[in-house]
Coordinates of C-alpha atoms and ligand atoms in Angstrom, one line a residue:
X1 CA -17.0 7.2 -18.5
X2 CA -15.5 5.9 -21.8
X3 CA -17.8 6.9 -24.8
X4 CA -16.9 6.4 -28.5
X5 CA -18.1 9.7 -29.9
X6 CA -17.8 11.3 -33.6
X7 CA -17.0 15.0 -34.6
X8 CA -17.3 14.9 -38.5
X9 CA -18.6 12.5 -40.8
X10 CA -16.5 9.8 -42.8
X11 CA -14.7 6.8 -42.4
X12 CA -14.6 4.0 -39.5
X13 CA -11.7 6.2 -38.7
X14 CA -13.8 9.3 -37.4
X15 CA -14.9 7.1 -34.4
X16 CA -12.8 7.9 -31.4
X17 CA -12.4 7.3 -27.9
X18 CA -13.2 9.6 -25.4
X19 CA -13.2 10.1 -21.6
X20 CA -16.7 12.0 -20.6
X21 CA -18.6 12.4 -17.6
X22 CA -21.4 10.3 -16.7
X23 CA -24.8 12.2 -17.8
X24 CA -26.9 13.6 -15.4
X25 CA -30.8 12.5 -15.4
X26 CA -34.1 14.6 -15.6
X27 CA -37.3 13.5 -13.4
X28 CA -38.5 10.8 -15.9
X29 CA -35.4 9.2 -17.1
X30 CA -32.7 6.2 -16.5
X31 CA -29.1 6.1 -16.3
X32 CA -28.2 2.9 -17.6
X33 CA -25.1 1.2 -16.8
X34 CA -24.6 -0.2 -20.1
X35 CA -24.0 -4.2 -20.7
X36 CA -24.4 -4.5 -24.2
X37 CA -25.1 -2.2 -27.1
X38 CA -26.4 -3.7 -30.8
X39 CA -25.0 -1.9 -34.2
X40 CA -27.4 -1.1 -37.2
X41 CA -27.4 0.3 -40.7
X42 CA -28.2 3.4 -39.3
X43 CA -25.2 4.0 -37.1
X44 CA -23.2 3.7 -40.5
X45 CA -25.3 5.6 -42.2
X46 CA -25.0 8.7 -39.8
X47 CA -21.1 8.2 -39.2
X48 CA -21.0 8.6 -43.1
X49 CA -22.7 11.9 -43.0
X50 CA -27.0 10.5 -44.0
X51 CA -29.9 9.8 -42.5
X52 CA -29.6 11.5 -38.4
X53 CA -25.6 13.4 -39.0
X54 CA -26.6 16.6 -40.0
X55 CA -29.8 17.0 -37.6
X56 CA -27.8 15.5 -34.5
X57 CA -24.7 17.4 -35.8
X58 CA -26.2 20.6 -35.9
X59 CA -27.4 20.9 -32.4
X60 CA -24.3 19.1 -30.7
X61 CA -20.5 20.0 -30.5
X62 CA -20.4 16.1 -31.3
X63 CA -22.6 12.5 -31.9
X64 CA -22.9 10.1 -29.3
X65 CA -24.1 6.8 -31.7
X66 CA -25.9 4.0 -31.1
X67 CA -29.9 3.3 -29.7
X68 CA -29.5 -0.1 -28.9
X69 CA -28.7 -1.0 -25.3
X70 CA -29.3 -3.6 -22.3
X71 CA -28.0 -2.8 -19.1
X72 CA -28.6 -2.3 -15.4
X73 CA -30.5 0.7 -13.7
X74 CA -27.9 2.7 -12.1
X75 CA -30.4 5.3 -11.2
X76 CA -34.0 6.7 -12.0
X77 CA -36.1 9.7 -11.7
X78 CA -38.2 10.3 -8.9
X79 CA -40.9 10.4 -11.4
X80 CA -40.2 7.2 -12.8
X81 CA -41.8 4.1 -11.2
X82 CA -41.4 1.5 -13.6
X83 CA -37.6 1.0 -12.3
X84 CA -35.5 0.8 -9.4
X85 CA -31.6 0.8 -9.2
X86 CA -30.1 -2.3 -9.7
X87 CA -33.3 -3.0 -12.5
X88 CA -32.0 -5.0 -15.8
X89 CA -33.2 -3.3 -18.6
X90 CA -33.3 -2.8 -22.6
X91 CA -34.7 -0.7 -25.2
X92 CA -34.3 1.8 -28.1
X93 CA -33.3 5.1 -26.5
X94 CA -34.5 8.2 -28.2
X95 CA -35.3 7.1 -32.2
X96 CA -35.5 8.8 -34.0
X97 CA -33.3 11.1 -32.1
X98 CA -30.0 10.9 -30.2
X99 CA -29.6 7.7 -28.6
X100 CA -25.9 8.1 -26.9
X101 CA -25.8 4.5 -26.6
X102 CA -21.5 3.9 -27.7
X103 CA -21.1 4.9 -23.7
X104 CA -20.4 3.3 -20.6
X105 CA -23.6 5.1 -19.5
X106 CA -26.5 5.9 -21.4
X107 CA -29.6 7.8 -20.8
X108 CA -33.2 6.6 -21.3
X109 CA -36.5 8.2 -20.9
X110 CA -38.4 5.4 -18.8
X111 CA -40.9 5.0 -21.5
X112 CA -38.7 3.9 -23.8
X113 CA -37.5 0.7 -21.6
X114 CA -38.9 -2.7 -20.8
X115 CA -38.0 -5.1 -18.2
X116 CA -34.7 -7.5 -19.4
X117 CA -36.1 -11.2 -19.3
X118 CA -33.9 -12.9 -17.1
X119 CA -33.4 -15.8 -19.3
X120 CA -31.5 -14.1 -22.1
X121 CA -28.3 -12.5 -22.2
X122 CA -27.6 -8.7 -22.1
X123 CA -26.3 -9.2 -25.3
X124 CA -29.2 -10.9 -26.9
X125 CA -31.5 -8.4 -25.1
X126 CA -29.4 -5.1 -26.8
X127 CA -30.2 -7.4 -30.3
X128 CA -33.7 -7.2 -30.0
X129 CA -34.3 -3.6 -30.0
X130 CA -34.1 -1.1 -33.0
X131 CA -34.3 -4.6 -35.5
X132 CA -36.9 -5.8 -33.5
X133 CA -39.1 -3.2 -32.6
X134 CA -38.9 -2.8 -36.6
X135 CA -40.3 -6.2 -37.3
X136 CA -42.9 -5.7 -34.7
X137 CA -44.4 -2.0 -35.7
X138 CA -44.3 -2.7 -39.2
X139 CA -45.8 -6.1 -38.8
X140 CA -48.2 -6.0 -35.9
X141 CA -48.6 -1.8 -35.7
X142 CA -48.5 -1.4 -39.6
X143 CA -49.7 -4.1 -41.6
X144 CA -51.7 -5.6 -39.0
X145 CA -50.9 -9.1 -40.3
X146 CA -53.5 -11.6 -38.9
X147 CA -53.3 -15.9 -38.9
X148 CA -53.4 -17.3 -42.7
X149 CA -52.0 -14.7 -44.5
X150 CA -49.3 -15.0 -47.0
X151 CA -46.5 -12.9 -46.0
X152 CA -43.1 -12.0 -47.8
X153 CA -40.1 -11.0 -45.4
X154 CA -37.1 -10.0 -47.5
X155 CA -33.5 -9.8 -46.4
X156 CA -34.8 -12.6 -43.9
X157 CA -30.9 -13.3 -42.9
X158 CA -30.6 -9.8 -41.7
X159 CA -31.2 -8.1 -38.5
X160 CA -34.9 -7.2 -39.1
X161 CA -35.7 -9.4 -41.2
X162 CA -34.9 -12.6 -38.8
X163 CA -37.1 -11.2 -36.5
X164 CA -39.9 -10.3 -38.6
X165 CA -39.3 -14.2 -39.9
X166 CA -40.1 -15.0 -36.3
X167 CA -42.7 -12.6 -35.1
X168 CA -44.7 -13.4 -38.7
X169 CA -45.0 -17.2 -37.7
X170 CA -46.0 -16.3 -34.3
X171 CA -48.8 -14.2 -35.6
X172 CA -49.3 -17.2 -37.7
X173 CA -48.8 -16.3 -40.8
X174 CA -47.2 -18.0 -43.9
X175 CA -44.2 -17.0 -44.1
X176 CA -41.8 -16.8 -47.7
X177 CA -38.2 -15.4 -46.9
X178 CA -35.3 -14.5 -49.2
X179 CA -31.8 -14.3 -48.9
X180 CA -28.7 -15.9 -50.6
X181 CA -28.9 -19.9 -51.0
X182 CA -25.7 -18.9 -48.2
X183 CA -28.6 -18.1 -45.5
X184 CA -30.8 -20.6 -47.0
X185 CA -31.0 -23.1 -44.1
X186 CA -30.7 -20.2 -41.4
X187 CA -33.6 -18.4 -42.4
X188 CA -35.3 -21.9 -42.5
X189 CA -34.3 -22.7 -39.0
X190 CA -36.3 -19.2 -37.9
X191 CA -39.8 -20.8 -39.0
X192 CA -40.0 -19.4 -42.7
X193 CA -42.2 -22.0 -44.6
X194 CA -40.7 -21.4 -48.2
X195 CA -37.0 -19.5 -49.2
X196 CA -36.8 -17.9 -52.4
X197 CA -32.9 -16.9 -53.1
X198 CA -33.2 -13.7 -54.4
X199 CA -29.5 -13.9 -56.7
X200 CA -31.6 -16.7 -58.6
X201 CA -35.0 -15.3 -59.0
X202 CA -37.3 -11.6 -58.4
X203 CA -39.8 -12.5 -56.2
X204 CA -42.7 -11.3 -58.4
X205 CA -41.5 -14.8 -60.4
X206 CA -42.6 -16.8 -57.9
X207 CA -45.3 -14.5 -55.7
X208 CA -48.0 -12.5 -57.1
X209 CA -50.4 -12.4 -54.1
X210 CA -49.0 -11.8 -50.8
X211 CA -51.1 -10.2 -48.2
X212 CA -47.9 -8.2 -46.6
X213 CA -44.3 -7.6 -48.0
X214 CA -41.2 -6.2 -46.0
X215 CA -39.2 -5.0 -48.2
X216 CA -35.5 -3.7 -46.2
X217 CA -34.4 -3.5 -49.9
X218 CA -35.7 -0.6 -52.2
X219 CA -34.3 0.5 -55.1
X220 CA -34.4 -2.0 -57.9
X221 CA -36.6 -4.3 -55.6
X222 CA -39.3 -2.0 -55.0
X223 CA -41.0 -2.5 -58.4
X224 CA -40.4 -6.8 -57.8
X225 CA -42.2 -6.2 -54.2
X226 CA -45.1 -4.4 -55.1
X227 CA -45.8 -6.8 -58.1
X228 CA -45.4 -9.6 -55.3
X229 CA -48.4 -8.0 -53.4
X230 CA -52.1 -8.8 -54.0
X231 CA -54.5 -6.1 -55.1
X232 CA -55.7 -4.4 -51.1
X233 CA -52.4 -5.8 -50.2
X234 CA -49.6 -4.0 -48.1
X235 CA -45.9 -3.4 -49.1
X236 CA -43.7 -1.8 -46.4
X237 CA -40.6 -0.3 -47.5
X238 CA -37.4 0.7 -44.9
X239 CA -35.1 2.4 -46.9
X240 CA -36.4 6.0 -47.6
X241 CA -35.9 6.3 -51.5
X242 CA -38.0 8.4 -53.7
X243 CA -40.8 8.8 -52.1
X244 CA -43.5 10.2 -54.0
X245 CA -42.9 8.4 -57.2
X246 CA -43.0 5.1 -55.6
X247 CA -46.2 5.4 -53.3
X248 CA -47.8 6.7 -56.8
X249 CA -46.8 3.5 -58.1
X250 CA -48.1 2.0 -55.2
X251 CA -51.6 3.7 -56.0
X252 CA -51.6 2.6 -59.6
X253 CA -51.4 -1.4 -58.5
X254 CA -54.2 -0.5 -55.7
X255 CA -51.4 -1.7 -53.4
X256 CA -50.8 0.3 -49.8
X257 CA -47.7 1.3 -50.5
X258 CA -45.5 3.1 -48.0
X259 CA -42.5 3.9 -46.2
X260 CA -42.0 3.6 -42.2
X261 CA -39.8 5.1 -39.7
X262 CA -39.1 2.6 -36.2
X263 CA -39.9 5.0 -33.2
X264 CA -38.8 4.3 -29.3
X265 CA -41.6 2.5 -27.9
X266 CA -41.1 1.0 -24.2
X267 CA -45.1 -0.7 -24.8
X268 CA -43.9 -2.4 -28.2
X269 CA -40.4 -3.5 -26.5
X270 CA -42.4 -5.0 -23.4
X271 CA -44.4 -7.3 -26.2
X272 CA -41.4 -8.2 -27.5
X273 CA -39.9 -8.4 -23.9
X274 CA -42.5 -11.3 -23.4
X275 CA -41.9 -13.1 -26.7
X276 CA -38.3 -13.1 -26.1
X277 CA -39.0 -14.9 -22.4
X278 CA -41.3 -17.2 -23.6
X279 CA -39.1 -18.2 -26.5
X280 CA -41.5 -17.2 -29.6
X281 CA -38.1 -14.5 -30.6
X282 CA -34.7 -15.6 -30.1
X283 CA -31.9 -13.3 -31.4
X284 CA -29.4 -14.8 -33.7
X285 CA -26.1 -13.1 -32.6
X286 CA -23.4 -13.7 -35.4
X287 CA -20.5 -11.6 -34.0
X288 CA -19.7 -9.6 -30.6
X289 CA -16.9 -7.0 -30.3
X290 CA -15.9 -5.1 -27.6
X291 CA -16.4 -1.1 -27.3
X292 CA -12.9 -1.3 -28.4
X293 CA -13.3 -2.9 -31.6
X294 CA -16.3 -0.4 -32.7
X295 CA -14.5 0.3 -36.1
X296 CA -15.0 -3.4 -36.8
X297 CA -18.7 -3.6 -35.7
X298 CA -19.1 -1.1 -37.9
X299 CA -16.9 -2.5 -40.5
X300 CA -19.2 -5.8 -40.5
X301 CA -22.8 -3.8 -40.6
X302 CA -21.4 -2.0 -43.4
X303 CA -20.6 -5.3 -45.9
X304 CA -24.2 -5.8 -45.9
X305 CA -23.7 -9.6 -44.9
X306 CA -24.5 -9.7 -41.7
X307 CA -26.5 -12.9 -40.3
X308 CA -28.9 -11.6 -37.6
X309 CA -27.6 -9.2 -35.3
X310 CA -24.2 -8.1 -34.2
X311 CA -23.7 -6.5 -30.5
X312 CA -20.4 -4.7 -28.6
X313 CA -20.6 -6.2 -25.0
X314 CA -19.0 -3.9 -22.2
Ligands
NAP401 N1 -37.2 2.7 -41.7 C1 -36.8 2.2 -40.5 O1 -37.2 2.6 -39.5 C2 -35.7 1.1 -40.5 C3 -35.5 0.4 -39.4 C4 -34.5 -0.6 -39.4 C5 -33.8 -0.8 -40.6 N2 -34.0 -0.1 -41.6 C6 -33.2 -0.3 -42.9 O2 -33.5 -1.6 -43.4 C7 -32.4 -2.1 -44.0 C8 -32.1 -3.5 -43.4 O3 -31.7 -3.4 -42.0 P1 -31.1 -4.6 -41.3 O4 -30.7 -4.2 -39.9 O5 -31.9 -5.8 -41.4 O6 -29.7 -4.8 -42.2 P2 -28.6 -6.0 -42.1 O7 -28.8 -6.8 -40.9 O8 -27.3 -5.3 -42.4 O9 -29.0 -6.9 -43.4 C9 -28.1 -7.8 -43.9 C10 -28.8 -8.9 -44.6 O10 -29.4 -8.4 -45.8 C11 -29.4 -9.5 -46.7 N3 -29.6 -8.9 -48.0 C12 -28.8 -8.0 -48.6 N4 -29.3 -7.7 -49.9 C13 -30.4 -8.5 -50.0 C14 -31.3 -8.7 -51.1 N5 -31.2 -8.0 -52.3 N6 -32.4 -9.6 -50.9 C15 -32.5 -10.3 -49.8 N7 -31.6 -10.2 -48.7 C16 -30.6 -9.3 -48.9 C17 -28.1 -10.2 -46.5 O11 -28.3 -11.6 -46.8 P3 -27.3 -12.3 -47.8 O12 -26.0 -12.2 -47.1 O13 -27.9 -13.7 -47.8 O14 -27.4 -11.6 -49.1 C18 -27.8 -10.0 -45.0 O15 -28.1 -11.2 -44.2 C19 -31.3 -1.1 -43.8 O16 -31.2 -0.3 -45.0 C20 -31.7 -0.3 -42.6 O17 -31.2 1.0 -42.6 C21 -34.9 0.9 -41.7

């Protein structure tokens, strides 16, 4: 099978091509013949030597990137029964671990899969996995948000972020979303009751007493989103930066302060499974590449820009 695979760390230019055999299965998992495949910060941030590369590096001759993937049940365990050969089926393989999802073929413990919906695309399936299931465990698992409250989803534009928009609104929340007056309108069109363009204004200008903040950011907006939170209130930070410090800070506002790692969830992707068929969570694809053009995909997740979600359909 054709695999894009990484020896060392670096630039876009460390991902090759490679010719590997099609993995073999254990009792409770699924080879997946793989449709489509969604790219995140993550996957740049291991190809550039953070975050996973030294762990997965470490304990492997070489990295197999990627988590996201939709595809069709080639064949399963005999101790799964959720899925059958010839199954479609999507999910975030093995985070945080090693996903092996640049392949033709990709492995998946069964409990890390939902059904596909059959009214969306492969494509828009592979999109609503490792951003979604982020959106969804920091928002339903996490913060618990519940009807009426005032919530702040920053980088709204981005691939969380448009889906927290949308999974926010659902729960019935209020929903404030920033981005550049560029993503003004887009983030609008996702259900986002006010837009705050975050080149013009901190949010703590405008919002001192949110219930719940994502905040993708960190760094210099950390101090802006916990001041943007309501004493009780709950800040959720991605990036990991400084730990310590900042949920000290945290403590000092009386603000539940804390960071929060995505983890393969087959449950949480069957919720969102079912929001995606019913049409509560739509993914916004900007871009699709082919498994050829990787160094592209990975070119565009790295300028930071992206709208929504980019995938590589095979
Ligand atoms: N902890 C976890 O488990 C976890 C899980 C998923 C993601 N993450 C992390 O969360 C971050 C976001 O991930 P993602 O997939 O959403 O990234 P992404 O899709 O690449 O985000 C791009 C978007 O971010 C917006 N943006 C950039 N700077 C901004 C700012 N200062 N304020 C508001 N919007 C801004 C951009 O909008 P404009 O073009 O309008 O500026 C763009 O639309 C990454 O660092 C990622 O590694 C962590």
């Amino acid at each position: 099978m054709k695999a894009i695979i990484l020896k060392e760390a670096g630039s876009v230019d460390k991902l090759e091509a490679a010719e590997l055999p099609i993995p073999v299965i254990n009792d409770q998992e699924v080879l997946i013949q793989t449709k489509a495949i969604s790219i995140n910060p993550v996957d740049i941030k291991t190809r550039t030597g953070k975050s996973l590369y030294s762990e997965l590096r470490s304990q492997n001759p070489f990295i197999i990137l990627g988590w996201d993937v939709s595809g069709i049940v080639a064949e399963s365990g005999p101790t799964v029964t959720k899925f059958k050969q010839g199954d479609e089926v999507f999910g975030m393989i093995n985070f945080p671990g090693h996903g092996k999802a640049y392949a033709e073929y990709a492995v998946a413990p069964a409990e890390h899969l939902a059904s596909k919906p059959a009214n969306i695309t492969h494509e828009e399936a592979a999109a609503a996995t490792l951003a979604a299931l982020t959106a969804w465990q920091a928002l339903v698992t996490n913060a618990k948000v519940i009807k009426g409250q005032k919530v702040v989803i920053q980088a709204a534009s981005g691939g969380v972020g448009h889906y927290a928009v949308q999974i926010a609104k659902w729960l019935g929340a209020n929903v404030i979303a920033t981005s550049s007056s560029a993503n003004r309108d887009f983030v609008m069109s996702l259900g986002a009751d006010e837009h705050i363009d975050y080149k013009k204004h901190r949010i703590d200008t405008i919002v001192t007493d949110a219930d719940f903040v994502l905040d993708p950011i960190g760094g210099d907006n950390i101090d802006p989103s916990l001041n943007a939170v309501k004493k009780g209130g709950t800040v959720i930070m991605l990036p990991s930066f400084f730990k310590d410090e900042i949920i000290a800070k945290a403590e000092a506002k009386g603000v539940n302060g804390y960071f929060f790692t995505v983890r393969s969830n087959g449950a949480d992707m069957q919720q969102l499974a079912t929001l995606l068929e019913k049409g509560f969570v739509r993914s916004h694809l900007s871009k699709k590449f082919s498994l050829d053009e990787m160094k592209e995909a990975h070119l565009q997740i790295e300028s930071g820009r992206t709208q929504g979600k980019i995938v590589v359909t095979l």
